[in-house]
Short mmCIF file of C-alpha atoms in Angstrom, two decimals:
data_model
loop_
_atom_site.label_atom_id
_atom_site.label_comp_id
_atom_site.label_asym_id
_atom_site.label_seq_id
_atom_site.Cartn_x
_atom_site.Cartn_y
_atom_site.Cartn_z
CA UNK Q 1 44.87 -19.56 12.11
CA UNK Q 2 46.88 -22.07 14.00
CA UNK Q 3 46.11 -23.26 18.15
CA UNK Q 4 48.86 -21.55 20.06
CA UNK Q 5 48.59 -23.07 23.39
CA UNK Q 6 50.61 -21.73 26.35
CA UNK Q 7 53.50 -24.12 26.94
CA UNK Q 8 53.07 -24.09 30.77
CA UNK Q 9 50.06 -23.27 33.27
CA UNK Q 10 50.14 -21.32 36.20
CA UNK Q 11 47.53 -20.80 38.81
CA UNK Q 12 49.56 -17.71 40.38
CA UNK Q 13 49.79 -15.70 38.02
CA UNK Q 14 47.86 -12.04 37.16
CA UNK Q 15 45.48 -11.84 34.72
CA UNK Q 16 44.00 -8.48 33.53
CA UNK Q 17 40.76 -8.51 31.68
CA UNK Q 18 39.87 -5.22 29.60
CA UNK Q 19 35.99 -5.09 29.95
CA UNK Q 20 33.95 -5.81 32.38
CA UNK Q 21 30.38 -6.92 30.55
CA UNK Q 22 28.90 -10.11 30.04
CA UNK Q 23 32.31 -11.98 28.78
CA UNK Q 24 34.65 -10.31 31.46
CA UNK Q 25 32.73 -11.17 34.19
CA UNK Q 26 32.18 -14.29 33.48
CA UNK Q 27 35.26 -14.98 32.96
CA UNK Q 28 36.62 -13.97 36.22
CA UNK Q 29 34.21 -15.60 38.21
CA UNK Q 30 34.72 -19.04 36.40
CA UNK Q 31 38.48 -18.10 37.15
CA UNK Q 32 37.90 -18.25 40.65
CA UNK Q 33 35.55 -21.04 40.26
CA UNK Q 34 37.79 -23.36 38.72
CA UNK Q 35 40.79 -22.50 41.69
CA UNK Q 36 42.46 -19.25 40.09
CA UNK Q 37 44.48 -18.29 42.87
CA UNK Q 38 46.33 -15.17 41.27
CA UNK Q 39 45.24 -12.00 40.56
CA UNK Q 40 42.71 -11.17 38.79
CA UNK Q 41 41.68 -7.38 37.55
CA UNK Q 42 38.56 -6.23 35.38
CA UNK Q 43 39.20 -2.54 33.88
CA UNK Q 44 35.80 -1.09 31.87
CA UNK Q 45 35.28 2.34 30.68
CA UNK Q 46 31.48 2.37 32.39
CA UNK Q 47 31.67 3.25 35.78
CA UNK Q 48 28.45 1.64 36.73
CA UNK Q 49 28.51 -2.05 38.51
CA UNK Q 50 28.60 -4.68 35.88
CA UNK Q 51 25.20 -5.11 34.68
CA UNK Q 52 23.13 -7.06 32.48
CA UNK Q 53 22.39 -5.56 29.21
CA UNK Q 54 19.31 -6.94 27.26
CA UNK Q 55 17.06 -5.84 29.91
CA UNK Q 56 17.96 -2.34 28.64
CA UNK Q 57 15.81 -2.13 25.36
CA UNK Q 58 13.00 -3.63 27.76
CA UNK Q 59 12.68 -4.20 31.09
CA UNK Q 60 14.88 -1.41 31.84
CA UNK Q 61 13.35 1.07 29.76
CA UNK Q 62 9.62 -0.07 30.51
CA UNK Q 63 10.36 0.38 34.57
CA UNK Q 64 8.95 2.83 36.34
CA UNK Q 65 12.76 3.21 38.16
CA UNK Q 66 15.34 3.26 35.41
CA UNK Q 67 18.00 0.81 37.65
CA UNK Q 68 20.51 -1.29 35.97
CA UNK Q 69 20.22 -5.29 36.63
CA UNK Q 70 24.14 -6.15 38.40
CA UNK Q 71 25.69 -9.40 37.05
CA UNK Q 72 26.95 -9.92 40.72
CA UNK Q 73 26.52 -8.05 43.73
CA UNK Q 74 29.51 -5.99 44.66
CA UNK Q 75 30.09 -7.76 47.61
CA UNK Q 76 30.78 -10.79 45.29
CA UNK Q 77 33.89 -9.02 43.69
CA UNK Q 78 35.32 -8.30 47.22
CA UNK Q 79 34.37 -11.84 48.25
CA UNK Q 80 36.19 -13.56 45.42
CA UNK Q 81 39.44 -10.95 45.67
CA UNK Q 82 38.37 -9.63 41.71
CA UNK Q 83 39.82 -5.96 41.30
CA UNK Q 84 37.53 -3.85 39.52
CA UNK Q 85 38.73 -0.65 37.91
CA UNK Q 86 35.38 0.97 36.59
CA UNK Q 87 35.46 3.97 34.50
CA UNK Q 88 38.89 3.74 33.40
CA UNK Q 89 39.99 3.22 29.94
CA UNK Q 90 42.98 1.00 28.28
CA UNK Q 91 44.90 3.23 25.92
CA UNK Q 92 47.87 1.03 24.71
CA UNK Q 93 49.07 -2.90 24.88
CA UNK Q 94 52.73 -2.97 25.02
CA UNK Q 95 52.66 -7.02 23.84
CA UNK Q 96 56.34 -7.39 24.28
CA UNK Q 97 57.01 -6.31 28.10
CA UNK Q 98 53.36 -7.67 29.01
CA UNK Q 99 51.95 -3.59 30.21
CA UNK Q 100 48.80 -2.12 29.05
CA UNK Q 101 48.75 1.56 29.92
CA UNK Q 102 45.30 3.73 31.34
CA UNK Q 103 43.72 6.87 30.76
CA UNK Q 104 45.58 8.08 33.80
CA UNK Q 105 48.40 7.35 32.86
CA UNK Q 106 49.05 4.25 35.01
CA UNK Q 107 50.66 1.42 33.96
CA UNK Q 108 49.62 -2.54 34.43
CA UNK Q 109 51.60 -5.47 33.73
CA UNK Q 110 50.21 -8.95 33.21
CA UNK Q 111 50.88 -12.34 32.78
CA UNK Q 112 47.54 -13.02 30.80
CA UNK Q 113 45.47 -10.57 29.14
CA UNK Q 114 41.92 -10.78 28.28
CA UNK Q 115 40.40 -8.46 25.62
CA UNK Q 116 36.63 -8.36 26.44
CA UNK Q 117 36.30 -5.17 24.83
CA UNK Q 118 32.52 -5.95 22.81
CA UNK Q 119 31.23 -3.12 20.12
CA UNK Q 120 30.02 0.14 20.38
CA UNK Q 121 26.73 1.66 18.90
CA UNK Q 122 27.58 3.03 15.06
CA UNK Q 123 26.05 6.80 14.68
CA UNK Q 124 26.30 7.15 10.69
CA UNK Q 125 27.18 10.73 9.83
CA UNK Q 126 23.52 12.17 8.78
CA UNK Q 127 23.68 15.60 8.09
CA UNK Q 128 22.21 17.51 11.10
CA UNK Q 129 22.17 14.43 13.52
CA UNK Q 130 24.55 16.42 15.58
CA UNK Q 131 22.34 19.66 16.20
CA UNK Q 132 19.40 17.16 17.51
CA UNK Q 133 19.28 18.95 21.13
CA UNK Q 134 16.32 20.24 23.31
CA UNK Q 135 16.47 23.52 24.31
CA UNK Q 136 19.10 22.97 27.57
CA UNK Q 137 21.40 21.60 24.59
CA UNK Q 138 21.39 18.04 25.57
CA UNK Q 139 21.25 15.74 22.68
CA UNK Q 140 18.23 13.99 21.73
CA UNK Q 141 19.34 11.37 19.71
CA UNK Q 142 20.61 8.40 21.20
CA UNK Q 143 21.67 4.79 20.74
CA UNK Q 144 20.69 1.96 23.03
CA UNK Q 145 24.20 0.29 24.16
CA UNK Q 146 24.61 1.16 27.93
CA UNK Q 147 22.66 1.92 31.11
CA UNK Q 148 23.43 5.24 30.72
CA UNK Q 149 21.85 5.34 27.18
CA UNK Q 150 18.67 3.70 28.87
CA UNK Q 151 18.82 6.40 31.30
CA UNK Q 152 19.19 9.06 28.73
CA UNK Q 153 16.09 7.84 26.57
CA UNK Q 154 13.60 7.46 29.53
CA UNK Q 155 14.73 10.73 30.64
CA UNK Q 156 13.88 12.07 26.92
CA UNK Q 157 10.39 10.58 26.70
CA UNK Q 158 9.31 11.64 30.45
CA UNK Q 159 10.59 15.13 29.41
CA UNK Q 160 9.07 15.15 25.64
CA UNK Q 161 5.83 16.92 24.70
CA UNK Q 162 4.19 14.30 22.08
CA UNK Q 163 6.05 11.30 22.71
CA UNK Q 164 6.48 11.02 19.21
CA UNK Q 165 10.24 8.88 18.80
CA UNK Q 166 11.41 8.24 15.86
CA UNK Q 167 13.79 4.79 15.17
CA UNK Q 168 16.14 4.76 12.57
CA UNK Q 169 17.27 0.94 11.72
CA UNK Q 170 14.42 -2.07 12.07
CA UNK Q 171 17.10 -4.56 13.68
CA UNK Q 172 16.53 -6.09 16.91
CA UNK Q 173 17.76 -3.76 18.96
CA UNK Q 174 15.08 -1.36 17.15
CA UNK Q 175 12.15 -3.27 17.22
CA UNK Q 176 12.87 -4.22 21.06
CA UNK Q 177 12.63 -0.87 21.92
CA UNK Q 178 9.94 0.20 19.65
CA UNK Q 179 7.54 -2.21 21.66
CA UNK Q 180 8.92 -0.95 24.80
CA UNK Q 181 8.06 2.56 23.57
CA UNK Q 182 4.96 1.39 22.44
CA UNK Q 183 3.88 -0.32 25.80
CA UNK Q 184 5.11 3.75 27.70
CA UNK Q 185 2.49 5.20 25.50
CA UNK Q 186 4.81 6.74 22.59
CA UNK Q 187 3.67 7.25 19.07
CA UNK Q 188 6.63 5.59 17.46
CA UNK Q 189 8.32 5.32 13.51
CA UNK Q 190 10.64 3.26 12.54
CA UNK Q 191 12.46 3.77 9.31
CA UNK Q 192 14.42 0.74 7.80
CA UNK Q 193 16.69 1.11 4.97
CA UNK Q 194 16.45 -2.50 3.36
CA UNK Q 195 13.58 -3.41 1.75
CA UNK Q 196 12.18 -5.53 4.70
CA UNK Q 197 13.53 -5.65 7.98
CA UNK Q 198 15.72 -8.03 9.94
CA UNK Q 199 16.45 -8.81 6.24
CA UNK Q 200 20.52 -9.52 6.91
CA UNK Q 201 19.50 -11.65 9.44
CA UNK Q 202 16.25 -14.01 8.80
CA UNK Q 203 14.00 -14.98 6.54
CA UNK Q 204 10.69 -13.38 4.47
CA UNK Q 205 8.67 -15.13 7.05
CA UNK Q 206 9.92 -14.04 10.53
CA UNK Q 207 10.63 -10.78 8.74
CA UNK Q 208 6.67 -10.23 7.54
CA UNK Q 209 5.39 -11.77 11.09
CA UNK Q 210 7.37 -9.21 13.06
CA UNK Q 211 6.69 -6.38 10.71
CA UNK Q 212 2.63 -7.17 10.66
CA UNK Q 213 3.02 -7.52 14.48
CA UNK Q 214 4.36 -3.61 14.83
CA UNK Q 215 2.30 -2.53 12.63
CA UNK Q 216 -1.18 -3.86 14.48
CA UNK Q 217 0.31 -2.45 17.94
CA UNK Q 218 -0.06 0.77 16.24
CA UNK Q 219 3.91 1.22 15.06
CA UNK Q 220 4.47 3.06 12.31
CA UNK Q 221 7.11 1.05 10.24
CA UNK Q 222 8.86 2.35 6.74
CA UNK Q 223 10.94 0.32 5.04
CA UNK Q 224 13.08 1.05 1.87
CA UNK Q 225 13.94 4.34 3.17
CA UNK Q 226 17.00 5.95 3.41
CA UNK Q 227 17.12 9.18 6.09
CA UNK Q 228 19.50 11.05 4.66
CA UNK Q 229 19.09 14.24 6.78
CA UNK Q 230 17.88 15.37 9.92
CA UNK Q 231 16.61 19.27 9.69
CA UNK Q 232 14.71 20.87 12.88
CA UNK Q 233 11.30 22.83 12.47
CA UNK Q 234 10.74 24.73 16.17
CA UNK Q 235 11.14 21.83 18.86
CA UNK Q 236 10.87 19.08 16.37
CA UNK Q 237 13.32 16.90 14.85
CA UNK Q 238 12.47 16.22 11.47
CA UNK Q 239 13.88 12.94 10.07
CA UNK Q 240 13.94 13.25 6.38
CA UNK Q 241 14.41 10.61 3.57
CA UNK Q 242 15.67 10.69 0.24
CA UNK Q 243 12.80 10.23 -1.22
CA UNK Q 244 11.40 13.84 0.63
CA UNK Q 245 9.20 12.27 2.89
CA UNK Q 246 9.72 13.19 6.61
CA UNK Q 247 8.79 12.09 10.01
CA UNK Q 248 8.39 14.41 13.31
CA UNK Q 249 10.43 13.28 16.57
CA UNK Q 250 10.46 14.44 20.01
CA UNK Q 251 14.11 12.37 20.22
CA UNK Q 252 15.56 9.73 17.75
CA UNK Q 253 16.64 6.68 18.32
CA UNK Q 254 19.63 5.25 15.97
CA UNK Q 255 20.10 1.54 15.91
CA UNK Q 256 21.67 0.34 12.66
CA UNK Q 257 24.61 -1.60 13.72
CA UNK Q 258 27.67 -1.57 15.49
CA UNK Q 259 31.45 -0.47 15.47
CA UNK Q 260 33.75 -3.45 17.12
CA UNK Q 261 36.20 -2.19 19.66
CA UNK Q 262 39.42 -3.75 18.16
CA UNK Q 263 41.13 -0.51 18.16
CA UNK Q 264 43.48 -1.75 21.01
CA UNK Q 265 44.05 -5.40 19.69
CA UNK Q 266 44.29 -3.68 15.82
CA UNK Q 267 47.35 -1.19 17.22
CA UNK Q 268 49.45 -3.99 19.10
CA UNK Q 269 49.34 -6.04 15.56
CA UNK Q 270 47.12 -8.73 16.84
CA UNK Q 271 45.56 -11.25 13.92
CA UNK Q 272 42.17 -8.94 12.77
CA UNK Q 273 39.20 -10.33 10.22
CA UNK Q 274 35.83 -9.20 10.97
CA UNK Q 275 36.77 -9.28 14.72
CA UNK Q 276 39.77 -10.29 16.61
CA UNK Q 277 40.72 -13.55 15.48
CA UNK Q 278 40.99 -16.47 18.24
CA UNK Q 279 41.35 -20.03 18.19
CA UNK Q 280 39.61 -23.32 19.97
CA UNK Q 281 40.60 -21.70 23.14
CA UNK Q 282 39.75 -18.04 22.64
CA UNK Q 283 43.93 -17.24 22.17
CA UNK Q 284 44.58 -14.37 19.55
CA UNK Q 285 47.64 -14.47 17.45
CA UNK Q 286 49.83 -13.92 20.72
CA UNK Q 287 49.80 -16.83 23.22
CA UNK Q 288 49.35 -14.42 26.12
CA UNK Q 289 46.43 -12.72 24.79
CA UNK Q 290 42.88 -13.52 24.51
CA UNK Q 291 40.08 -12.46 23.35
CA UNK Q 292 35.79 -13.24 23.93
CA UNK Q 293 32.82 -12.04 23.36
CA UNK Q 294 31.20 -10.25 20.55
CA UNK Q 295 34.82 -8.58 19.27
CA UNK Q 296 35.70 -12.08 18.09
CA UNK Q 297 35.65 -14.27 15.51
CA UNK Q 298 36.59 -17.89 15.55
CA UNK Q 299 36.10 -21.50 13.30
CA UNK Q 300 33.01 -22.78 14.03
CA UNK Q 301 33.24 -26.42 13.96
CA UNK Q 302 29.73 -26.87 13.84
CA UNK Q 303 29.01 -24.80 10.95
CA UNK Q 304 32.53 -25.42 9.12
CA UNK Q 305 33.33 -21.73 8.77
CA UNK Q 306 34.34 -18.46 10.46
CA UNK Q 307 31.63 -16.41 12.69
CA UNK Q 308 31.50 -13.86 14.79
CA UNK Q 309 28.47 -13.82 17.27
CA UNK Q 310 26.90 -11.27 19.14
CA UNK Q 311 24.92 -12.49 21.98
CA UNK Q 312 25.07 -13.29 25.70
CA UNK Q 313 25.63 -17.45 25.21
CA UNK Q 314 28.47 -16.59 22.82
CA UNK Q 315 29.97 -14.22 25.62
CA UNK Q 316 29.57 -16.57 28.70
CA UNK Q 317 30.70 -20.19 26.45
CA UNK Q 318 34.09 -18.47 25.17
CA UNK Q 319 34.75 -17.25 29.02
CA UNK Q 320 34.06 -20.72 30.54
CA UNK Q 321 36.79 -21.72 27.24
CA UNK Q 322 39.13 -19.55 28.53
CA UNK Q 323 38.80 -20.08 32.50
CA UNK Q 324 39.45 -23.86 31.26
CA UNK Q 325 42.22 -22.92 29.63
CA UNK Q 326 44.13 -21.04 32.08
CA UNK Q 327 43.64 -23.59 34.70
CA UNK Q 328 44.41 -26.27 32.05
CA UNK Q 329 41.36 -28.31 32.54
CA UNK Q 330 39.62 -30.17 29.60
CA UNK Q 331 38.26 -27.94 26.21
CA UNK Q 332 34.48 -27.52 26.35
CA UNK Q 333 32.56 -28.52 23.63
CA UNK Q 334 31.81 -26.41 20.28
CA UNK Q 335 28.54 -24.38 21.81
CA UNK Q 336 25.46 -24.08 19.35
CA UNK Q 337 25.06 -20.50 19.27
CA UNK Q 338 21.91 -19.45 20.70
CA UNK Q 339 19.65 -15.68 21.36
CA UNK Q 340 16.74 -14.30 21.98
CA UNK Q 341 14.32 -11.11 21.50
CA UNK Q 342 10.94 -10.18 23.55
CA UNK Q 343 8.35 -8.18 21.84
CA UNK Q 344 4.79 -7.20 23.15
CA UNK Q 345 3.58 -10.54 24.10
CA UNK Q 346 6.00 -12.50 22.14
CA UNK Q 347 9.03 -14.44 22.83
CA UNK Q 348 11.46 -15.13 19.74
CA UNK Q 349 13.89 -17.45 20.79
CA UNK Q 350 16.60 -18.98 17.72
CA UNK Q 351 18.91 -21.50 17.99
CA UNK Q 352 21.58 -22.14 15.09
CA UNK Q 353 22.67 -19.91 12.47
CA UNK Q 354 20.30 -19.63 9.07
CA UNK Q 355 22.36 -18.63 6.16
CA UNK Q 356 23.32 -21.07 3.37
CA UNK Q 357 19.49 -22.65 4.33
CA UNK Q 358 17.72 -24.22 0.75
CA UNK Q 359 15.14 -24.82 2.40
CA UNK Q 360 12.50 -23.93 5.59
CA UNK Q 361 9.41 -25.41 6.70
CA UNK Q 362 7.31 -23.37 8.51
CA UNK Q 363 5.21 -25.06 11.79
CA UNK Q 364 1.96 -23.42 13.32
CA UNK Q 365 0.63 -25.00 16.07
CA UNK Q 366 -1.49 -22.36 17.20
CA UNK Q 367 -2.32 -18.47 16.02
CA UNK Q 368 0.68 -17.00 18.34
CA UNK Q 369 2.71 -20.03 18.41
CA UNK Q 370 5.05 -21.11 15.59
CA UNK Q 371 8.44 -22.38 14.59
CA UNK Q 372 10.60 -21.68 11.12
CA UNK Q 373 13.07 -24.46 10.34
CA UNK Q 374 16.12 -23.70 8.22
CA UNK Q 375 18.10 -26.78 6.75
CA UNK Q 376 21.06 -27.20 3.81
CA UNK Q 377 19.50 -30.37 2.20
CA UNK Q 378 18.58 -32.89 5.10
CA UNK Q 379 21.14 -30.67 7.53
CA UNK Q 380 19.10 -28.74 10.27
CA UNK Q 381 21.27 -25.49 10.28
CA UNK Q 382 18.77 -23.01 12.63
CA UNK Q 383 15.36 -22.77 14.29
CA UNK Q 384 13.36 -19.57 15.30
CA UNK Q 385 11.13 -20.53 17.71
CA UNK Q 386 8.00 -17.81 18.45
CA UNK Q 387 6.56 -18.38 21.87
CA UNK Q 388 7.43 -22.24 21.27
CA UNK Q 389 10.01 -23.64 24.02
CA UNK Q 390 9.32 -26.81 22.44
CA UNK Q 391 10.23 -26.26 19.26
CA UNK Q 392 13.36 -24.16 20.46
CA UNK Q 393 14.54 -27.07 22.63
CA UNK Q 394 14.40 -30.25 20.18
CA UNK Q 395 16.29 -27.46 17.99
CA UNK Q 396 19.00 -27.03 20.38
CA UNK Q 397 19.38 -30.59 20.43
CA UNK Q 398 19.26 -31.75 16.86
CA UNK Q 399 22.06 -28.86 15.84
CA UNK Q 400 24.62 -29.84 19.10
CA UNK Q 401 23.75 -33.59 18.57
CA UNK Q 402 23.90 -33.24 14.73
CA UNK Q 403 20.54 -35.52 14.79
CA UNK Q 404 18.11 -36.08 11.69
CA UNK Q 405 15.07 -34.50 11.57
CA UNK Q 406 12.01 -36.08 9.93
CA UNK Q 407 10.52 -33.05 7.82
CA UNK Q 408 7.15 -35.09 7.65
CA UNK Q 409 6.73 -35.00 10.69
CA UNK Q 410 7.76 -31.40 11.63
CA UNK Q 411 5.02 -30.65 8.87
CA UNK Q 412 2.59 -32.44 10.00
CA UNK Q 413 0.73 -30.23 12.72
CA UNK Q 414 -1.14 -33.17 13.81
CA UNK Q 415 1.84 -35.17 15.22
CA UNK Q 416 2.68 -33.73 18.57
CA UNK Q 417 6.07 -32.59 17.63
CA UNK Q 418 8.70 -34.96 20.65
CA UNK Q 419 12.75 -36.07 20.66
CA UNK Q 420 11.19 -39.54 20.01
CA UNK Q 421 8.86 -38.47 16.64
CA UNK Q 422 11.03 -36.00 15.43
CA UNK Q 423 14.83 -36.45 15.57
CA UNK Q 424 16.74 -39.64 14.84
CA UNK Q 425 20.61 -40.15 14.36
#
């Protein structure tokens, strides 16, 4: 994909983002920030206040009020003149006269457009998923996307007779809440289709720790099972696999992926590969469109290939690349993607991207705190850092610095692992 940059810049002139999460509001603060003067509107489908969404699977769901964390007060929109249209929905681009048309019918033109439109929870199509309701007829199975699905599932286990929940998918998003349920007193299953889990996206060894760890706080976790039905037995769910066994649930949980919302970028024609395609500056195959945030994909320079990212730093860096843009001040640098995940006592925290590793070298430095190191021959391509800010940090910098690390020293528990030890250019 070639850099299209916009011939002229223009600090007047209106600017419409479509979602209103982590990379839309961002993106219209750093606007502001970096002397935006024209308009600026944020349109989102949820008609809650912009909020922060990992706390759902945790903090959030763990509370004993379910409230949603705001990414600014609302006094902060009115403050910095930001138009937010909440609960609305974009229908239609029409690229050529610069409109996007609403739910409502109403029409908006712009001189920039913003797709922030991120991904939406995939329910497969299990036979029976559908008729999973309590007796009032409100569904009991759920994903764990929005506020309102936190709100949902607390409501579900306060109102459930067993607590028994059943999870189907052992990704992040699954085991996050499984030790949230776990910590509310549940008696939780999770049911994973590959043969271990988090298998797409780490290794055997984070995989087994994490596993072992759910299954000592008393989770039970199945893997290499595929649910392949979900049949009802009085006012249980039954979540059955294809091998025949099955698994009682008060509600169900399903968290095995997402669906990215390209549907709007995909009908007005714009450049589409595993996410909307953008370049150095977030700009999609038109020069008055952009796109950010997890419904991209772009080159990463770092890692010499396309990606597409789902995580809050991804969100936030291509916003600040944009704001920059628009107000035609200097590119940022290419960002090292980062992310995190809290279970029970445990912090996970990864820098870098693991696949194409050859090799890792695993690091314990004490019984709860370790590090797994993923390099392409002497190349330091990821780190996965378990309750080790250390070892997270000096990560962070060898990747964004492109730095040499000395692998006798990083196995050597005995050498206090520091900048001056470990990394060299």
């Amino acid at each position: 994909m070639q850099n299209i940059h916009s011939p002229t810049h223009s600090l007047d002139l209106n600017i419409v983002i479509i979602g209103a999460s982590h990379a839309g509001v961002n993106l219209a603060f750093n606007l502001r920030q970096q002397g935006w003067l024209g308009s600026i509107t944020l349109i989102d489908s949820d008609p809650e206040l912009p909020y922060h969404r990992p706390p759902l699977s945790k903090k959030t769901l763990q509370a004993s009020d379910t409230l949603s964390t705001p990414l600014k007060a609302e006094k902060a929109y009115t403050d910095n003149k930001l138009v937010l249209r909440l609960g609305q929905t974009v229908t239609a681009i029409d690229k050529q006269a610069n409109v996007i048309t609403l739910d409502d019918g109403s029409r908006l033109t712009f001189d920039k457009l913003v797709l922030a439109t991120g991904c939406s929870a995939f329910i497969p199509p299990i036979p029976g998923l559908s008729d999973t309701l309590d007796e009032a007829g409100n569904p009991q199975y759920f994903a764990m996307r929005t506020f309102a699905d936190a709100k949902a599932i607390k409501a579900a286990l306060n109102n459930s007779t067993n607590k028994q929940v059943v999870i189907i998918g052992g990704g992040y998003i699954g085991l996050e809440s499984a030790s949230s349920f776990v910590a509310l007193g549940a008696d939780v299953t999770v049911i994973e289709k590959q043969d271990k889990i988090l298998s797409r996206v780490t290794s055997s060894v984070m995989s087994d720790f994490l596993t072992q760890l759910h299954l000592d706080k008393g989770v039970a976790l199945h893997t290499g099972k595929d649910v392949v039905e979900i049949g009802h037995q009085g006012n249980k769910h039954l979540v059955v696999c294809s091998d025949g066994s099955h698994y009682p649930a008060d509600f169900i949980l399903v968290g095995v992926g997402v669906r990215l919302n390209t549907q709007l970028a995909s009908d007005a024609s714009l450049a589409i590969e595993q996410g909307i395609k953008v370049n150095d500056v977030c700009q999609t195959s038109h020069p008055d469109i952009f796109a950010i945030g997890d419904c991209t994909t772009h080159f990463s320079k770092i890692y010499q290939r396309w990606i597409r990212l789902e995580s809050v730093q991804n969100a936030v860096d291509q916003a600040k690349s944009v704001a920059q843009c628009l107000t035609n001040k200097a590119p940022l640098a290419p960002a090292v993607p980062w992310f995190w995940s809290d279970q029970y006592e445990y912090k996970l925290q990864i820098v870098g991207l693991s696949q194409g590793y050859d090799e890792l070298i695993v690091r314990e430095d004490s019984p709860t705190q370790f590090s797994v190191w993923y390099f392409n021959a002497e190349q330091l391509l990821c780190v996965e850092a378990v309750n080790n800010s250390k070892a997270y940090v000096l990560g962070m910098q060898a990747i964004k610095q492109n730095l040499q690390v000395n692998k006798q020293v990083l196995k050597d528990t005995t050498t206090a692992l520091t900048k001056t030890s470990l990394l060299s250019e």
